[in-house]
Amino acid sequence: MTVRVQHEDFEPGVEIARLQREDAGAIVSFVGVVRGESHGEKLVSMTLEHFPGMTERELERIAKEARSCWSLQGVSVVHRVGNLKPGERIVLVVTAAAHRRAAFEAAEFLMDYLKTRAPFWKRELRASGEHWVEARGSDDAAAARWKRD
Amino acid sequence: MTVRVQHEDFEPGVEIARLQREDAGAIVSFVGVVRGESHGEKLVSMTLEHFPGMTERELERIAKEARSCWSLQGVSVVHRVGNLKPGERIVLVVTAAAHRRAAFEAAEFLMDYLKTRAPFWKRELRASGEHWVEARGSDDAAAARWKRD
Amino acid sequence: MKVLYFAWLRQKIGRGEEAVDLPVAVRTVGELAAWLAARGGGYAEAFADVKRVRAALNQEHVDFAAPVKGGDEVAFFPPVTGG
Amino acid sequence: MKVLYFAWLRQKIGRGEEAVDLPVAVRTVGELAAWLAARGGGYAEAFADVKRVRAALNQEHVDFAAPVKGGDEVAFFPPVTGG
């Protein structure tokens, strides 16, 4: 299980290859990319602030939760902080499992939880100035669907 | 949209980077890996046979179907044929979309359909000899769940 | 007409493809399978359990009721196992 | 006790962290927020709409009813927007 918060870029191919093993027939990855538009305006850049210490702990908690819900051979989460330009990679999740359904579900779970629980905040620089990104209700809804009653 | 059938290996990182664009905030990939065990026996190697011509057409049909069901910025499917050893990559699906849900769903759809409609056949060499892999009912069930009534 | 065989059907029949002169009595994919099975030997073995056999007509999946005509390409194979 | 602020709370308050001598009257995260808001200025602005503020106690998400004591680390921030 790998969890990293870093300024520098990451290589999806390298992170996927790290989880490639004979007992993991299925490897799913998610790469998040900074989009070039926001609220109908061109995005100049995006700055990611986080809560050092808590971020890593929270990502580890989320990854452990995924491992307790699905039978996984490996989990990696890498999240960048600092200033990013449109088109740059921002987040990576990789899951490895014996079968594809577990790998897909766990990757989607990790992204949904990361978006609602990991202490990152995005500030956008657009033509109209700087704006803090508002949390989306759809992300809370996405995370809530994993809750067991 | 890229569809390839090839003997040689592929690089997941390269294929993911090909779909990385400012209007695709979410890129999901699936990598299938040859497992080291089958039916409780050690796997020596696996040979993939296919139906040249129909394979490419069928993969294109499946990719087009995914694009008609989800709003996707890009789709890539690469499938290897020939002799493969445990731990080797066998199949890759990459989907790019503005939002993560579409990218995840389309990637899972592509794998489910690829497993039930693309004309590939696996022959395993195990300690006990050569065995053609039997199709699994669970794959048909996985594909069926995408059917609209 | 061209007929193709894949995977264990190809192994049992001993060849991957052949040209076939279509008899008038054979109007569907299923009738073609039955007519080939009647040759006996590897053909009979390959088509012994027709529930385990799938077909494609001109490179599209079809069921055994699909009509065939001279010039078509018909392929017989087991359920696919790629991915 | 150590208090941390992130994102626009940090900007409004004008600092990212500070040491606070916890008054006896403050027993919960919510009471701490109210006590800080009473300082006025940027603090009042930051905590004006408390529904937009989240908290962590010793680096774990908590709601405003969570009890606090001297030596705790409390962080205030907007709903998270990573990923």
Tab-separated table of N, CA and C in Angstrom, chain C residues 23-83:
chain	number	residue	atom	x	y	z
C	23	PRO	N	-24.644	-27.028	-50.491
C	23	PRO	CA	-25.777	-27.774	-51.075
C	23	PRO	C	-27.064	-26.949	-50.912
C	24	VAL	N	-28.000	-27.086	-51.819
C	24	VAL	CA	-29.229	-26.288	-51.771
C	24	VAL	C	-30.025	-26.505	-50.486
C	25	ALA	N	-29.916	-27.709	-49.920
C	25	ALA	CA	-30.684	-28.024	-48.707
C	25	ALA	C	-30.233	-27.200	-47.501
C	26	VAL	N	-29.021	-26.652	-47.555
C	26	VAL	CA	-28.462	-25.921	-46.413
C	26	VAL	C	-28.797	-24.431	-46.536
C	27	ARG	N	-29.745	-23.993	-45.689
C	27	ARG	CA	-30.185	-22.587	-45.800
C	27	ARG	C	-29.811	-21.728	-44.596
C	28	THR	N	-29.385	-22.374	-43.496
C	28	THR	CA	-29.049	-21.604	-42.291
C	28	THR	C	-27.695	-22.045	-41.735
C	29	VAL	N	-27.178	-21.250	-40.822
C	29	VAL	CA	-25.922	-21.589	-40.141
C	29	VAL	C	-26.056	-22.935	-39.429
C	30	GLY	N	-27.215	-23.160	-38.808
C	30	GLY	CA	-27.444	-24.415	-38.085
C	30	GLY	C	-27.455	-25.611	-39.012
C	31	GLU	N	-28.075	-25.419	-40.181
C	31	GLU	CA	-28.113	-26.515	-41.165
C	31	GLU	C	-26.715	-26.779	-41.716
C	32	LEU	N	-25.900	-25.724	-41.833
C	32	LEU	CA	-24.513	-25.904	-42.271
C	32	LEU	C	-23.734	-26.718	-41.240
C	33	ALA	N	-23.948	-26.399	-39.951
C	33	ALA	CA	-23.271	-27.148	-38.878
C	33	ALA	C	-23.669	-28.622	-38.927
C	34	ALA	N	-24.959	-28.888	-39.106
C	34	ALA	CA	-25.452	-30.274	-39.141
C	34	ALA	C	-24.882	-31.020	-40.343
C	35	TRP	N	-24.833	-30.316	-41.470
C	35	TRP	CA	-24.313	-30.916	-42.698
C	35	TRP	C	-22.818	-31.245	-42.554
C	36	LEU	N	-22.057	-30.329	-41.897
C	36	LEU	CA	-20.632	-30.591	-41.657
C	36	LEU	C	-20.449	-31.746	-40.673
C	37	ALA	N	-21.274	-31.770	-39.623
C	37	ALA	CA	-21.190	-32.840	-38.614
C	37	ALA	C	-21.400	-34.201	-39.264
C	38	ALA	N	-22.258	-34.244	-40.279
C	38	ALA	CA	-22.589	-35.512	-40.948
C	38	ALA	C	-21.393	-36.120	-41.679
C	39	ARG	N	-20.328	-35.308	-41.860
C	39	ARG	CA	-19.113	-35.857	-42.464
C	39	ARG	C	-18.405	-36.844	-41.546
C	40	GLY	N	-18.798	-36.829	-40.241
C	40	GLY	CA	-18.195	-37.772	-39.285
C	40	GLY	C	-16.809	-37.344	-38.852
C	41	GLY	N	-16.102	-38.250	-38.136
C	41	GLY	CA	-14.726	-37.996	-37.701
C	41	GLY	C	-14.628	-36.745	-36.844
C	42	GLY	N	-13.593	-35.923	-37.134
C	42	GLY	CA	-13.373	-34.678	-36.380
C	42	GLY	C	-14.546	-33.731	-36.482
C	43	TYR	N	-15.218	-33.706	-37.635
C	43	TYR	CA	-16.379	-32.824	-37.795
C	43	TYR	C	-17.484	-33.216	-36.815
C	44	ALA	N	-17.742	-34.514	-36.733
C	44	ALA	CA	-18.795	-34.999	-35.833
C	44	ALA	C	-18.442	-34.633	-34.389
C	45	GLU	N	-17.154	-34.800	-34.053
C	45	GLU	CA	-16.700	-34.438	-32.695
C	45	GLU	C	-16.872	-32.938	-32.419
C	46	ALA	N	-16.464	-32.124	-33.390
C	46	ALA	CA	-16.500	-30.669	-33.203
C	46	ALA	C	-17.928	-30.176	-32.980
C	47	PHE	N	-18.880	-30.789	-33.700
C	47	PHE	CA	-20.266	-30.317	-33.600
C	47	PHE	C	-21.136	-31.235	-32.737
C	48	ALA	N	-20.501	-32.117	-31.950
C	48	ALA	CA	-21.255	-33.085	-31.145
C	48	ALA	C	-22.176	-32.370	-30.161
C	49	ASP	N	-21.659	-31.342	-29.501
C	49	ASP	CA	-22.484	-30.591	-28.535
C	49	ASP	C	-22.629	-29.171	-29.072
C	50	VAL	N	-23.675	-28.989	-29.863
C	50	VAL	CA	-23.817	-27.743	-30.606
C	50	VAL	C	-24.083	-26.552	-29.673
C	51	LYS	N	-24.487	-26.832	-28.436
C	51	LYS	CA	-24.674	-25.746	-27.456
C	51	LYS	C	-23.335	-25.089	-27.105
C	52	ARG	N	-22.229	-25.796	-27.347
C	52	ARG	CA	-20.905	-25.235	-27.041
C	52	ARG	C	-20.289	-24.524	-28.242
C	53	VAL	N	-21.046	-24.418	-29.322
C	53	VAL	CA	-20.507	-23.818	-30.545
C	53	VAL	C	-21.222	-22.493	-30.859
C	54	ARG	N	-20.423	-21.481	-31.211
C	54	ARG	CA	-20.957	-20.182	-31.631
C	54	ARG	C	-20.603	-19.961	-33.092
C	55	ALA	N	-21.266	-18.996	-33.713
C	55	ALA	CA	-21.007	-18.754	-35.127
C	55	ALA	C	-20.949	-17.269	-35.456
C	56	ALA	N	-20.182	-16.955	-36.491
C	56	ALA	CA	-20.166	-15.598	-37.049
C	56	ALA	C	-20.406	-15.714	-38.545
C	57	LEU	N	-21.213	-14.811	-39.076
C	57	LEU	CA	-21.513	-14.776	-40.502
C	57	LEU	C	-20.933	-13.469	-41.042
C	58	ASN	N	-19.992	-13.583	-41.966
C	58	ASN	CA	-19.307	-12.398	-42.499
C	58	ASN	C	-18.808	-11.491	-41.358
C	59	GLN	N	-18.183	-12.155	-40.371
C	59	GLN	CA	-17.527	-11.468	-39.243
C	59	GLN	C	-18.488	-10.738	-38.309
C	60	GLU	N	-19.730	-11.191	-38.242
C	60	GLU	CA	-20.649	-10.678	-37.216
C	60	GLU	C	-21.272	-11.867	-36.486
C	61	HIS	N	-21.369	-11.742	-35.144
C	61	HIS	CA	-22.005	-12.810	-34.372
C	61	HIS	C	-23.424	-13.035	-34.865
C	62	VAL	N	-23.795	-14.302	-35.056
C	62	VAL	CA	-25.178	-14.626	-35.423
C	62	VAL	C	-25.607	-15.874	-34.662
C	63	ASP	N	-26.918	-16.107	-34.597
C	63	ASP	CA	-27.347	-17.387	-34.041
C	63	ASP	C	-27.542	-18.377	-35.186
C	64	PHE	N	-27.835	-19.629	-34.799
C	64	PHE	CA	-27.846	-20.704	-35.804
C	64	PHE	C	-29.013	-20.605	-36.780
C	65	ALA	N	-29.960	-19.714	-36.517
C	65	ALA	CA	-31.089	-19.548	-37.436
C	65	ALA	C	-30.759	-18.621	-38.600
C	66	ALA	N	-29.589	-17.966	-38.535
C	66	ALA	CA	-29.243	-16.989	-39.570
C	66	ALA	C	-29.131	-17.671	-40.938
C	67	PRO	N	-29.736	-17.065	-41.976
C	67	PRO	CA	-29.669	-17.655	-43.323
C	67	PRO	C	-28.287	-17.483	-43.946
C	68	VAL	N	-27.824	-18.500	-44.689
C	68	VAL	CA	-26.542	-18.412	-45.396
C	68	VAL	C	-26.767	-18.574	-46.895
C	69	LYS	N	-25.818	-18.012	-47.658
C	69	LYS	CA	-25.881	-18.187	-49.123
C	69	LYS	C	-24.451	-18.312	-49.637
C	70	GLY	N	-24.313	-18.793	-50.874
C	70	GLY	CA	-22.986	-18.921	-51.489
C	70	GLY	C	-22.262	-17.589	-51.431
C	71	GLY	N	-20.945	-17.608	-51.175
C	71	GLY	CA	-20.181	-16.360	-51.085
C	71	GLY	C	-20.047	-15.846	-49.679
C	72	ASP	N	-20.891	-16.349	-48.766
C	72	ASP	CA	-20.763	-15.954	-47.356
C	72	ASP	C	-19.504	-16.557	-46.744
C	73	GLU	N	-19.060	-15.915	-45.652
C	73	GLU	CA	-17.993	-16.501	-44.842
C	73	GLU	C	-18.607	-16.855	-43.496
C	74	VAL	N	-18.544	-18.134	-43.144
C	74	VAL	CA	-19.120	-18.566	-41.864
C	74	VAL	C	-17.990	-19.086	-40.983
C	75	ALA	N	-17.985	-18.641	-39.706
C	75	ALA	CA	-16.965	-19.115	-38.767
C	75	ALA	C	-17.644	-19.836	-37.611
C	76	PHE	N	-17.048	-20.939	-37.184
C	76	PHE	CA	-17.541	-21.672	-36.008
C	76	PHE	C	-16.457	-21.664	-34.933
C	77	PHE	N	-16.873	-21.452	-33.698
C	77	PHE	CA	-15.890	-21.360	-32.605
C	77	PHE	C	-16.578	-21.545	-31.258
C	78	PRO	N	-15.793	-21.819	-30.210
C	78	PRO	CA	-16.373	-21.914	-28.860
C	78	PRO	C	-16.692	-20.514	-28.342
C	79	PRO	N	-17.477	-20.418	-27.260
C	79	PRO	CA	-17.679	-19.109	-26.618
C	79	PRO	C	-16.319	-18.446	-26.381
C	80	VAL	N	-16.257	-17.131	-26.589
C	80	VAL	CA	-14.970	-16.438	-26.552
C	80	VAL	C	-14.441	-16.319	-25.114
C	81	THR	N	-13.110	-16.248	-24.985
C	81	THR	CA	-12.490	-16.208	-23.652
C	81	THR	C	-11.329	-15.218	-23.599
C	82	GLY	N	-11.460	-14.090	-24.316
C	82	GLY	CA	-10.392	-13.098	-24.273
C	82	GLY	C	-10.467	-12.216	-23.041
C	83	GLY	N	-9.675	-11.156	-23.078
C	83	GLY	CA	-9.732	-10.152	-22.004
C	83	GLY	C	-8.823	-10.456	-20.856
